[in-house]
GROMACS .gro file of C-alpha atoms in nm:
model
  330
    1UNK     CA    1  -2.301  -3.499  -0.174
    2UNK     CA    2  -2.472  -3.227   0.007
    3UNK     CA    3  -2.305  -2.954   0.244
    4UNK     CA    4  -2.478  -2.761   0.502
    5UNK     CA    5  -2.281  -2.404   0.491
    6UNK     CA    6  -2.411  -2.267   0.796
    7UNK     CA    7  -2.689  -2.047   0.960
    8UNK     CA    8  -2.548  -1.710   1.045
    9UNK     CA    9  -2.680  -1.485   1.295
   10UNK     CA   10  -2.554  -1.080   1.210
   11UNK     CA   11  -2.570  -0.808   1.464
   12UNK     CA   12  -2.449  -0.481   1.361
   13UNK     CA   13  -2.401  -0.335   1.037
   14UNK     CA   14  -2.312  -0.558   0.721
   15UNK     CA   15  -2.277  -0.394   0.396
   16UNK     CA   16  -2.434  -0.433   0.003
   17UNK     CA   17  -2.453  -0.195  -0.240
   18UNK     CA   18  -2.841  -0.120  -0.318
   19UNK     CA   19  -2.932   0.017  -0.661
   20UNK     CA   20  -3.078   0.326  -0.741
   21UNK     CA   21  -3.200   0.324  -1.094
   22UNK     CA   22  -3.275   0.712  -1.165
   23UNK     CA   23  -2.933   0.849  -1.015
   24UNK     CA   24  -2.571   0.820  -1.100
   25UNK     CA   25  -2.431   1.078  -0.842
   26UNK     CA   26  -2.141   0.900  -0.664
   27UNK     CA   27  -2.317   1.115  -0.351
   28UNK     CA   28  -2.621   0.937  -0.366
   29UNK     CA   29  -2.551   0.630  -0.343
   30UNK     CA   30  -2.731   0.403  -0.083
   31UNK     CA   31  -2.516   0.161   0.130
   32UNK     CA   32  -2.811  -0.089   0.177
   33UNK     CA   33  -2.632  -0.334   0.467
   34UNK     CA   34  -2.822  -0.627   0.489
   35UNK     CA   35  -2.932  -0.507   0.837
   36UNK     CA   36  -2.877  -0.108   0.851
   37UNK     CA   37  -2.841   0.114   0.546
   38UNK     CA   38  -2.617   0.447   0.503
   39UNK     CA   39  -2.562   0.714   0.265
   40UNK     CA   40  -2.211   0.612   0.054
   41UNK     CA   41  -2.082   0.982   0.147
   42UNK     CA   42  -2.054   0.903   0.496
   43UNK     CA   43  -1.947   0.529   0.469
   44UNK     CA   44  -1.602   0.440   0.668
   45UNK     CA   45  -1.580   0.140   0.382
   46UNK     CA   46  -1.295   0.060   0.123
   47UNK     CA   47  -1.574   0.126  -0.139
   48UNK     CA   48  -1.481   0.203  -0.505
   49UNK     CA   49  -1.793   0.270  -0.704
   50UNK     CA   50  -1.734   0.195  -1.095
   51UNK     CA   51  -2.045   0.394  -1.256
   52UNK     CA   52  -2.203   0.370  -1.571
   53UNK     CA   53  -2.009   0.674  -1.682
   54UNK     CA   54  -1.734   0.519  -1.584
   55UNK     CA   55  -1.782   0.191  -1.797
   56UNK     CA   56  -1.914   0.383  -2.117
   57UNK     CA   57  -1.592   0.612  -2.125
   58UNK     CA   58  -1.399   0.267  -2.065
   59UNK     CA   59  -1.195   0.072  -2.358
   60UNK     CA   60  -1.272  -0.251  -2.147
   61UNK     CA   61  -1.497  -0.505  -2.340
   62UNK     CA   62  -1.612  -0.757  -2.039
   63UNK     CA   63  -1.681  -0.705  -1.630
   64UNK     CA   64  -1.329  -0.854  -1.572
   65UNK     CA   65  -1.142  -0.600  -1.781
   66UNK     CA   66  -1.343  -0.299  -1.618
   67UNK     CA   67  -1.254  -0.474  -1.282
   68UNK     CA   68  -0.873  -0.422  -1.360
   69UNK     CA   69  -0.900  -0.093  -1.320
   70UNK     CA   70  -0.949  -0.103  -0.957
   71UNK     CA   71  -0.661  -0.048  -0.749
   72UNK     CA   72  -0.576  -0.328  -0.579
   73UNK     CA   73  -0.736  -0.574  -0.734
   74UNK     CA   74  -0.553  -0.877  -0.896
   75UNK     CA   75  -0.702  -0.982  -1.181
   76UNK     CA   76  -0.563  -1.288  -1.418
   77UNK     CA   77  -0.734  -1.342  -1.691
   78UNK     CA   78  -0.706  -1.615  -1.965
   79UNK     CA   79  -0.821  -1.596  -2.406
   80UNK     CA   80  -1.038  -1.248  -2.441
   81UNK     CA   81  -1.395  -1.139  -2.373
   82UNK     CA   82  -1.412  -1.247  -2.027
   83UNK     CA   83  -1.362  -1.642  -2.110
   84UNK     CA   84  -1.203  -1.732  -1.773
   85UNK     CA   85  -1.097  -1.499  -1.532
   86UNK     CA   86  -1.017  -1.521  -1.158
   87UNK     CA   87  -1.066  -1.244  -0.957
   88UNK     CA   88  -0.894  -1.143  -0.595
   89UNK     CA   89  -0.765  -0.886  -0.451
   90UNK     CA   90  -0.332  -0.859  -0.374
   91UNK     CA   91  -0.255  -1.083  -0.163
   92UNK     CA   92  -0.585  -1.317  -0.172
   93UNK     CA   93  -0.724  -1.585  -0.388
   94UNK     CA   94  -1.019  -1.626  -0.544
   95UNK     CA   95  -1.149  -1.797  -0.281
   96UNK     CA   96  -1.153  -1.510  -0.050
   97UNK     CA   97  -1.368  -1.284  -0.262
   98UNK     CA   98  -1.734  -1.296  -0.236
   99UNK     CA   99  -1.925  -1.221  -0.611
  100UNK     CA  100  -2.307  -1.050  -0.587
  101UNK     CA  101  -2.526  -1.016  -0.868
  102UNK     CA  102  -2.756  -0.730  -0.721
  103UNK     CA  103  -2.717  -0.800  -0.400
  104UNK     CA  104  -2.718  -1.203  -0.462
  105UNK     CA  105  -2.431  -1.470  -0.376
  106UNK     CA  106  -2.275  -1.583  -0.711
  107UNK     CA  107  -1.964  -1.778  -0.523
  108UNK     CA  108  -1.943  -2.117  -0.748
  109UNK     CA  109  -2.009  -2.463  -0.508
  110UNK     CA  110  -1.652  -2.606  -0.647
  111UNK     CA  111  -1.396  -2.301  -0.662
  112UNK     CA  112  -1.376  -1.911  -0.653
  113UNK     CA  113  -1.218  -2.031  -1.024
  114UNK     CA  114  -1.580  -2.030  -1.194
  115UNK     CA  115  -1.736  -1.786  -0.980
  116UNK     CA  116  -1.695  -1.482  -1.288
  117UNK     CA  117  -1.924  -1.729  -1.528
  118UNK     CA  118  -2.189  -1.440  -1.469
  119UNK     CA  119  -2.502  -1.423  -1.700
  120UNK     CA  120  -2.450  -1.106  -1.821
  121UNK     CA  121  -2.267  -0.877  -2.052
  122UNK     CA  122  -2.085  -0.583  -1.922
  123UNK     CA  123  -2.340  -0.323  -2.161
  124UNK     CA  124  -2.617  -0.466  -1.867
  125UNK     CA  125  -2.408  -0.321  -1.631
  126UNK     CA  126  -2.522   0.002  -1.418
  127UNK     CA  127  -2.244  -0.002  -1.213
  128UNK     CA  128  -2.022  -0.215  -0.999
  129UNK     CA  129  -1.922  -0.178  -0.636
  130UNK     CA  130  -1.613  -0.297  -0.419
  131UNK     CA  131  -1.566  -0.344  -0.124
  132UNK     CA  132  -1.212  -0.362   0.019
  133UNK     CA  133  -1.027  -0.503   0.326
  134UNK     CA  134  -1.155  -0.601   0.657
  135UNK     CA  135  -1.490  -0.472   0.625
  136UNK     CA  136  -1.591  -0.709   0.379
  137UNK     CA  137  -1.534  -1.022   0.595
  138UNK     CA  138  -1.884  -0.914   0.774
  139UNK     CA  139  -2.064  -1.023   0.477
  140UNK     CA  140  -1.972  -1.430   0.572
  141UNK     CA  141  -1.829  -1.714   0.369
  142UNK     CA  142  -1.629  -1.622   0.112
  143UNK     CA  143  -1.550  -1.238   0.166
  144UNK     CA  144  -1.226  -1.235   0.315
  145UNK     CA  145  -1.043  -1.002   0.150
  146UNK     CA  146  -1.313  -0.817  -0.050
  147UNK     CA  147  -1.695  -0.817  -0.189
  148UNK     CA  148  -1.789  -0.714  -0.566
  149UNK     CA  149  -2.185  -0.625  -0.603
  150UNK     CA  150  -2.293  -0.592  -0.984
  151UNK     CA  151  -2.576  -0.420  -1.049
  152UNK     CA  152  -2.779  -0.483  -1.394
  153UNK     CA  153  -2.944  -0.181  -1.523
  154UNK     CA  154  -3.302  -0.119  -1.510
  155UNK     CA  155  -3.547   0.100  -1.689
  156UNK     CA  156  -3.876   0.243  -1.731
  157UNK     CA  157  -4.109   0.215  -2.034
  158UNK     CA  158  -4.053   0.060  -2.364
  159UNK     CA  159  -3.715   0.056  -2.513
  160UNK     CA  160  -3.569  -0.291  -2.741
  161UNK     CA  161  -3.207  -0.251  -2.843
  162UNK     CA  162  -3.031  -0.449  -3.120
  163UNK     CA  163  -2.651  -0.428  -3.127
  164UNK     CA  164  -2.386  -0.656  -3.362
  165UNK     CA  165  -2.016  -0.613  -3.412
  166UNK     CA  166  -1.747  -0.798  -3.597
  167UNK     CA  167  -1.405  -0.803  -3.592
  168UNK     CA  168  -1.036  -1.019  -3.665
  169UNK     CA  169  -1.036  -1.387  -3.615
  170UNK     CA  170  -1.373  -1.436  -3.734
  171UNK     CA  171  -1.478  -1.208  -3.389
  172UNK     CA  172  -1.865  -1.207  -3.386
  173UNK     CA  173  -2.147  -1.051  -3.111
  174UNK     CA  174  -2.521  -1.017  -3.134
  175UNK     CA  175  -2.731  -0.880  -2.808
  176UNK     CA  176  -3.030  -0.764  -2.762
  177UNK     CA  177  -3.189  -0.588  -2.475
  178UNK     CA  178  -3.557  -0.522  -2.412
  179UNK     CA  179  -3.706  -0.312  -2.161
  180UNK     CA  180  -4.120  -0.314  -2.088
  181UNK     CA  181  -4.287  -0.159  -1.778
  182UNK     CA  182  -4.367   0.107  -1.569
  183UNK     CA  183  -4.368   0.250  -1.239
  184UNK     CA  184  -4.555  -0.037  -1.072
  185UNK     CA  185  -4.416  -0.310  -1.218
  186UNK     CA  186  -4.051  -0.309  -1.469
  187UNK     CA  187  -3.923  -0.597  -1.699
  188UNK     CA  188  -3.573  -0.616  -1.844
  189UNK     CA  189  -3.463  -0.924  -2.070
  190UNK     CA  190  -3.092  -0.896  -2.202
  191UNK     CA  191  -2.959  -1.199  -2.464
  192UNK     CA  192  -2.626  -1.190  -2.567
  193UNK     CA  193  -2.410  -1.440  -2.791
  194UNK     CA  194  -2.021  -1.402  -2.860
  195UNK     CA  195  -1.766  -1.638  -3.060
  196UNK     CA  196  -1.420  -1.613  -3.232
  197UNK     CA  197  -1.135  -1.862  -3.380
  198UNK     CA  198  -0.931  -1.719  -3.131
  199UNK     CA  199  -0.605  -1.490  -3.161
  200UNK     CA  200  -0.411  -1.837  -3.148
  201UNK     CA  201  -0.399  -2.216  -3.171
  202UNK     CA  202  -0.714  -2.311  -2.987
  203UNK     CA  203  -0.822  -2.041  -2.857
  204UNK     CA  204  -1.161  -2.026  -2.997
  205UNK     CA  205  -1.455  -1.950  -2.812
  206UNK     CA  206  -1.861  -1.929  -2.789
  207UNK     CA  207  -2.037  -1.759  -2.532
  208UNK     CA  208  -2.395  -1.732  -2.474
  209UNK     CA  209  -2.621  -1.512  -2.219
  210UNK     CA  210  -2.928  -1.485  -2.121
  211UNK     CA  211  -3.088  -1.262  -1.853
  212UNK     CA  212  -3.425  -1.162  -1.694
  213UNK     CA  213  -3.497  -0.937  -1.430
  214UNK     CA  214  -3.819  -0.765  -1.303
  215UNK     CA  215  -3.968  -0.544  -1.028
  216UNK     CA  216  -4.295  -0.513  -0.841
  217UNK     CA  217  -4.310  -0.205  -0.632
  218UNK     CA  218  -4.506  -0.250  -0.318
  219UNK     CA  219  -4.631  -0.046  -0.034
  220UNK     CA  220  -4.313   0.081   0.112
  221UNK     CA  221  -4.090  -0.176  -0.063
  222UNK     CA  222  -4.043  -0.380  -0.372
  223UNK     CA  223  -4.002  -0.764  -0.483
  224UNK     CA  224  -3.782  -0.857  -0.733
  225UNK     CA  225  -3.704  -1.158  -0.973
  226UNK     CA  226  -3.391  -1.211  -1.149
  227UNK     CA  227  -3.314  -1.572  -1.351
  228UNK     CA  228  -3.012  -1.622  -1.583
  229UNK     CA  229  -2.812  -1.883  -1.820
  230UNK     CA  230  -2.426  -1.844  -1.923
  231UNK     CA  231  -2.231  -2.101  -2.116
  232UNK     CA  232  -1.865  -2.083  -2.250
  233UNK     CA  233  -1.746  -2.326  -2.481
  234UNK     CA  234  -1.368  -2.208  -2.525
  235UNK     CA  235  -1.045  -2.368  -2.643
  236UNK     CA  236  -0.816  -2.342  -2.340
  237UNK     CA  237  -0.406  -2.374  -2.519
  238UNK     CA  238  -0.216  -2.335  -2.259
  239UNK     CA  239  -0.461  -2.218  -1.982
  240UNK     CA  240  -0.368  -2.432  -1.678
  241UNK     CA  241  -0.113  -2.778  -1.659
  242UNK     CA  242   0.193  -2.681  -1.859
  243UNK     CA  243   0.173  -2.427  -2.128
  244UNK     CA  244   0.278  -2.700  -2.351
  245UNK     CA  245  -0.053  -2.837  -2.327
  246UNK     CA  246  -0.211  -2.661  -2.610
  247UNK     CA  247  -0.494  -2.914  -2.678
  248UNK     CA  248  -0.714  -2.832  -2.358
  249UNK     CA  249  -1.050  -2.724  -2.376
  250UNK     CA  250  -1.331  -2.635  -2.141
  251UNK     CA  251  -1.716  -2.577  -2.104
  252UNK     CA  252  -1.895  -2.397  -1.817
  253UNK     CA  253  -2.271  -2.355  -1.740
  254UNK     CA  254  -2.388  -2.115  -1.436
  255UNK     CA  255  -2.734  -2.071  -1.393
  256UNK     CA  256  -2.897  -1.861  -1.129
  257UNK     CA  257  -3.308  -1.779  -1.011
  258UNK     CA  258  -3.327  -1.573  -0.687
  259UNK     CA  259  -3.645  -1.370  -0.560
  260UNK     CA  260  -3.542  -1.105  -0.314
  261UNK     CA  261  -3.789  -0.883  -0.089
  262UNK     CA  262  -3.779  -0.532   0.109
  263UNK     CA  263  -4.033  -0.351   0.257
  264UNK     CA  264  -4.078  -0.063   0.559
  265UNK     CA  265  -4.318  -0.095   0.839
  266UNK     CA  266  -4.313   0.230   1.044
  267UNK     CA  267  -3.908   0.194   1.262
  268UNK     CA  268  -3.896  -0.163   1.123
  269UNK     CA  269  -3.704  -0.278   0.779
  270UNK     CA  270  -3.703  -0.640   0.631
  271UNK     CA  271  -3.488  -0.743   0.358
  272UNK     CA  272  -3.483  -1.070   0.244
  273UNK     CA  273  -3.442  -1.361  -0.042
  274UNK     CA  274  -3.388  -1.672  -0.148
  275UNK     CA  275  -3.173  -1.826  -0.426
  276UNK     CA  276  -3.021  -2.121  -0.628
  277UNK     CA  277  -2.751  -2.114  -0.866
  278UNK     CA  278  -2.592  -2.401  -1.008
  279UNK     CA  279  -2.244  -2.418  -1.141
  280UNK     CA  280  -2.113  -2.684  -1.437
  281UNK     CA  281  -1.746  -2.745  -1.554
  282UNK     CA  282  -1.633  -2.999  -1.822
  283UNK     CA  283  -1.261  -2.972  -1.896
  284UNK     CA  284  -1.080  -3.212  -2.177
  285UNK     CA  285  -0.728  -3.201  -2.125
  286UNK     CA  286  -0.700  -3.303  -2.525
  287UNK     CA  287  -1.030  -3.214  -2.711
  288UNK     CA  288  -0.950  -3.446  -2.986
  289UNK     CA  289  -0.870  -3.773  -2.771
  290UNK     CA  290  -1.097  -3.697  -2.426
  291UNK     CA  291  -1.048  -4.061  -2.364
  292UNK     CA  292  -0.726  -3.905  -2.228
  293UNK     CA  293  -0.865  -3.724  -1.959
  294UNK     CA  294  -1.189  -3.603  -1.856
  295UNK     CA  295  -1.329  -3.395  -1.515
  296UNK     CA  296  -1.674  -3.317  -1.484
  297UNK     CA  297  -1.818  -3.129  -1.196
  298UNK     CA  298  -2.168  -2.990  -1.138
  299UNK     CA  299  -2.251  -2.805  -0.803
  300UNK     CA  300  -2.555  -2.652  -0.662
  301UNK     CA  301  -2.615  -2.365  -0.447
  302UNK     CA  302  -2.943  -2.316  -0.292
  303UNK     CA  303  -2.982  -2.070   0.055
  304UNK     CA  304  -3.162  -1.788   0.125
  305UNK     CA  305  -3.151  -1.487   0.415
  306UNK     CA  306  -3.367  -1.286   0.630
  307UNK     CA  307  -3.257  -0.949   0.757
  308UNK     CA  308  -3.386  -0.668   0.929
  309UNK     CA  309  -3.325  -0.303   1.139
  310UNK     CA  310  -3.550  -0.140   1.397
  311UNK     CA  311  -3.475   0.240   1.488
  312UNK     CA  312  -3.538   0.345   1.818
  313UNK     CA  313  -3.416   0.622   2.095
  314UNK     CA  314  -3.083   0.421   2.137
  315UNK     CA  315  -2.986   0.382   1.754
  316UNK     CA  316  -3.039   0.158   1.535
  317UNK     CA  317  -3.055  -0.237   1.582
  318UNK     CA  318  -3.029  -0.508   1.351
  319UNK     CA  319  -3.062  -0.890   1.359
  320UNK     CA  320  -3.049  -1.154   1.071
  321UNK     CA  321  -2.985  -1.489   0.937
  322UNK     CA  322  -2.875  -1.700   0.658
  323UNK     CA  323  -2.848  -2.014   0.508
  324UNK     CA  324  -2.735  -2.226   0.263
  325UNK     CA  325  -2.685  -2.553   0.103
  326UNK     CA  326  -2.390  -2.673  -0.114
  327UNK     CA  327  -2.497  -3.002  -0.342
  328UNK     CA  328  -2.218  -3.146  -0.515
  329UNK     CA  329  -2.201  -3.404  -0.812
  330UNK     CA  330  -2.052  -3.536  -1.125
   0.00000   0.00000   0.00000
């Protein structure tokens, strides 16, 4: 089945955080909207900025852990390391809060349920910005009652990192992140893989990530190219239906390519990209007998947006659209 979502037409000023890869002064901070940009200092926004600071001096282990710490936000999270989560804000559902992976819709095609399965690990994270109340319902579909942006960090140069840890319950992690590039053109690559027995009766889980981003600087702008693979394989006891149903079990895929563009001619800015990310959710409600029950859902997402701002003796004007497709299957 496919769903036309909608093309959008924006006037006025909608909202995304923009990343600045050589500064982590709060003060700084862009506010790139995806017509007119401000400083963060002088924003009238609900924004909370969660910097890298911020996450390095943090006990959490995963994006939805780090996200708990934001007041306001309702997070309910089931097993450990970011295996499910859904994310909201009091007095919404995850429905009503719109996901962006630098600047790029990550809302699952099915429910708000899978739209954490991201396809990174929270040591690729630069920061994370949020977006609270009202304000965020300019951004469209989905952002209700709040919008997250996660920004992956980027460098400059060479640089490969290794990292492994162990732990109780057979806990075991491997990543590796690789860096090549200059100030022309940057490549990042991040691979990550998790898995534990679990800290109880089926509640084992595998986790595997793989991310790749890069960035051509142009006159006056930049193109960029992100692509990425997550899949969970976890034992879900207990996780949704009764909590006497301890034999459930789940796997998830999420998969996302987008190519996004900006670029400054004289008054006039353009920002724009297109993107596809597909979504995939197998749940056994016994994973020894799924002859019992099985769902299977796969969904697609595929859309893309033009936006841009003209200065001029009045002020500032800005006009956009957007669309997207929702492709649904079994």
């Amino acid at each position: 089945m496919i769903k036309k979502v909608g093309s959008i037409f924006f006037l006025g000023t909608l909202f995304f955080a923009h990343a600045q890869e050589k500064s982590t002064d709060i003060d700084s901070i862009e506010i790139q909207g995806k017509l007119i940009s401000i400083p963060y200092k002088i924003a009238n926004q609900n924004i909370t900025v969660i910097t890298r600071e911020d996450i390095a001096n943090s006990p959490a282990k995963s994006i939805d852990e780090i996200l708990q710490q934001v007041p306001g936000m309702d997070i309910r999270r089931r097993g450990a390391n970011g295996v499910q989560s859904d994310i909201a804000f009091r007095g919404s559902s995850s429905e009503q809060v719109l996901l962006l992976l630098n600047g790029i819709r990550m809302s699952d095609s099915q429910t708000g349920h899978n739209s954490m399965n991201l396809p990174i690990d929270l040591d690729d994270v630069e920061r994370i910005e949020v977006i609270k109340g009202a304000g965020a319902r300019r951004f469209g579909q989905n952002a209700y009652a709040g919008v997250i942006n996660v920004i992956t960090k980027t460098h400059i140069g060479k640089r490969v990192k290794i990292s492994a840890e162990g732990g109780d319950y057979e806990t075991y992690g491997f990543g590796l992140n690789a860096q090549l590039g200059n100030e022309k053109f940057s490549n990042s690559l991040q691979a990550n893989s998790n898995s534990s027995q679990g800290y109880m009766y089926n509640t084992d889980y595998e986790i595997r990530n793989i991310f790749y981003q890069s960035k051509l600087n142009i006159k006056d702008g930049d193109i960029r190219l992100q692509a990425g693979f997550s899949e969970k394989k976890f034992g879900a006891n207990g996780f949704y239906s009764s909590p006497k149903a301890t034999e459930q079990y789940e796997e998830t895929q999420a998969s996302v390519v987008s190519l996004a563009h900006q670029q400054t001619f004289g008054n006039l800015k353009i920002h724009s990209n297109v993107y596809w990310r597909r979504g995939q959710d197998m749940y056994l409600y016994n994973r020894e007998k799924p002859e019992i029950y099985r769902n299977m859902h796969i969904g697609n997402n595929v859309g893309g947006e033009v936006n841009s701002s003209y200065e001029w003796g009045l002020g500032t004007t800005g006009v956009g659209v957007e669309t997207e497709k929702r492709i649904f299957g079994k």
